[in-house]
């Protein structure tokens, strides 16, 4: 990911994606689970519950 690491402050990863638009392959999916954003432990545990794995912490 050298192009993303080389981005300047005003640039975004989307700029890199747009620069390579011809390489994008769109895939139809039938669940929203592929677009859920998991940034925090709380998000992670919420997704575990949603998947039926409960609140149990994995060590």
C-alpha positions as a LaTeX table, in Angstrom:
\begin{tabular}{lrrr}
\hline
Residue & $x$ (\AA) & $y$ (\AA) & $z$ (\AA) \\
\hline
Unk1 & 0.00 & 0.00 & 0.00 \\
Unk2 & 2.81 & 2.45 & $-0.72$ \\
Unk3 & 0.49 & 4.86 & $-2.55$ \\
Unk4 & $-1.77$ & 5.17 & 0.48 \\
Unk5 & 1.17 & 5.59 & 2.84 \\
Unk6 & 2.53 & 8.37 & 0.59 \\
Unk7 & $-0.68$ & 10.44 & 0.70 \\
Unk8 & $-0.35$ & 14.05 & 1.78 \\
Unk9 & $-2.58$ & 15.69 & 4.39 \\
Unk10 & $-5.18$ & 16.91 & 1.90 \\
Unk11 & $-5.35$ & 13.59 & 0.02 \\
Unk12 & $-7.53$ & 10.63 & 0.90 \\
Unk13 & $-7.35$ & 6.89 & 0.23 \\
Unk14 & $-10.33$ & 7.40 & $-2.08$ \\
Unk15 & $-7.99$ & 9.40 & $-4.36$ \\
Unk16 & $-5.85$ & 6.28 & $-4.80$ \\
Unk17 & $-8.91$ & 4.15 & $-5.46$ \\
Unk18 & $-10.19$ & 6.61 & $-8.07$ \\
Unk19 & $-6.78$ & 6.66 & $-9.75$ \\
Unk20 & $-7.12$ & 2.90 & $-10.31$ \\
Unk21 & $-10.84$ & 2.79 & $-11.17$ \\
Unk22 & $-10.24$ & 0.46 & $-14.12$ \\
Unk23 & $-9.04$ & $-2.23$ & $-11.69$ \\
Unk24 & $-12.15$ & $-2.16$ & $-9.49$ \\
Unk25 & $-14.32$ & $-5.27$ & $-9.60$ \\
Unk26 & $-17.85$ & $-4.87$ & $-8.26$ \\
Unk27 & $-19.31$ & $-7.87$ & $-6.48$ \\
Unk28 & $-22.98$ & $-8.23$ & $-5.66$ \\
Unk29 & $-23.59$ & $-9.26$ & $-2.06$ \\
Unk30 & $-26.79$ & $-10.07$ & $-0.27$ \\
Unk31 & $-25.91$ & $-8.93$ & 3.24 \\
Unk32 & $-24.91$ & $-5.63$ & 4.80 \\
Unk33 & $-22.30$ & $-7.31$ & 6.99 \\
Unk34 & $-19.54$ & $-6.50$ & 4.49 \\
Unk35 & $-20.03$ & $-2.76$ & 4.95 \\
Unk36 & $-20.30$ & $-2.53$ & 8.72 \\
Unk37 & $-17.63$ & $-0.39$ & 10.32 \\
Unk38 & $-15.87$ & $-1.98$ & 13.30 \\
Unk39 & $-13.54$ & 0.56 & 14.92 \\
Unk40 & $-13.93$ & $-0.03$ & 18.63 \\
Unk41 & $-14.15$ & $-2.99$ & 21.00 \\
Unk42 & $-17.83$ & $-2.12$ & 21.49 \\
Unk43 & $-18.41$ & $-2.35$ & 17.71 \\
Unk44 & $-16.60$ & $-5.68$ & 17.66 \\
Unk45 & $-18.69$ & $-7.18$ & 20.46 \\
Unk46 & $-21.88$ & $-5.88$ & 18.84 \\
Unk47 & $-20.95$ & $-7.69$ & 15.63 \\
Unk48 & $-20.18$ & $-10.86$ & 17.58 \\
Unk49 & $-23.66$ & $-10.71$ & 19.08 \\
Unk50 & $-25.19$ & $-10.07$ & 15.67 \\
Unk51 & $-23.36$ & $-13.15$ & 14.34 \\
Unk52 & $-24.68$ & $-15.27$ & 17.21 \\
Unk53 & $-21.31$ & $-15.55$ & 18.95 \\
Unk54 & $-22.37$ & $-13.76$ & 22.13 \\
Unk55 & $-20.47$ & $-11.31$ & 24.27 \\
Unk56 & $-17.73$ & $-13.72$ & 25.34 \\
Unk57 & $-14.27$ & $-12.21$ & 24.94 \\
Unk58 & $-11.83$ & $-14.21$ & 22.83 \\
Unk59 & $-8.38$ & $-14.52$ & 24.38 \\
\hline
\end{tabular}
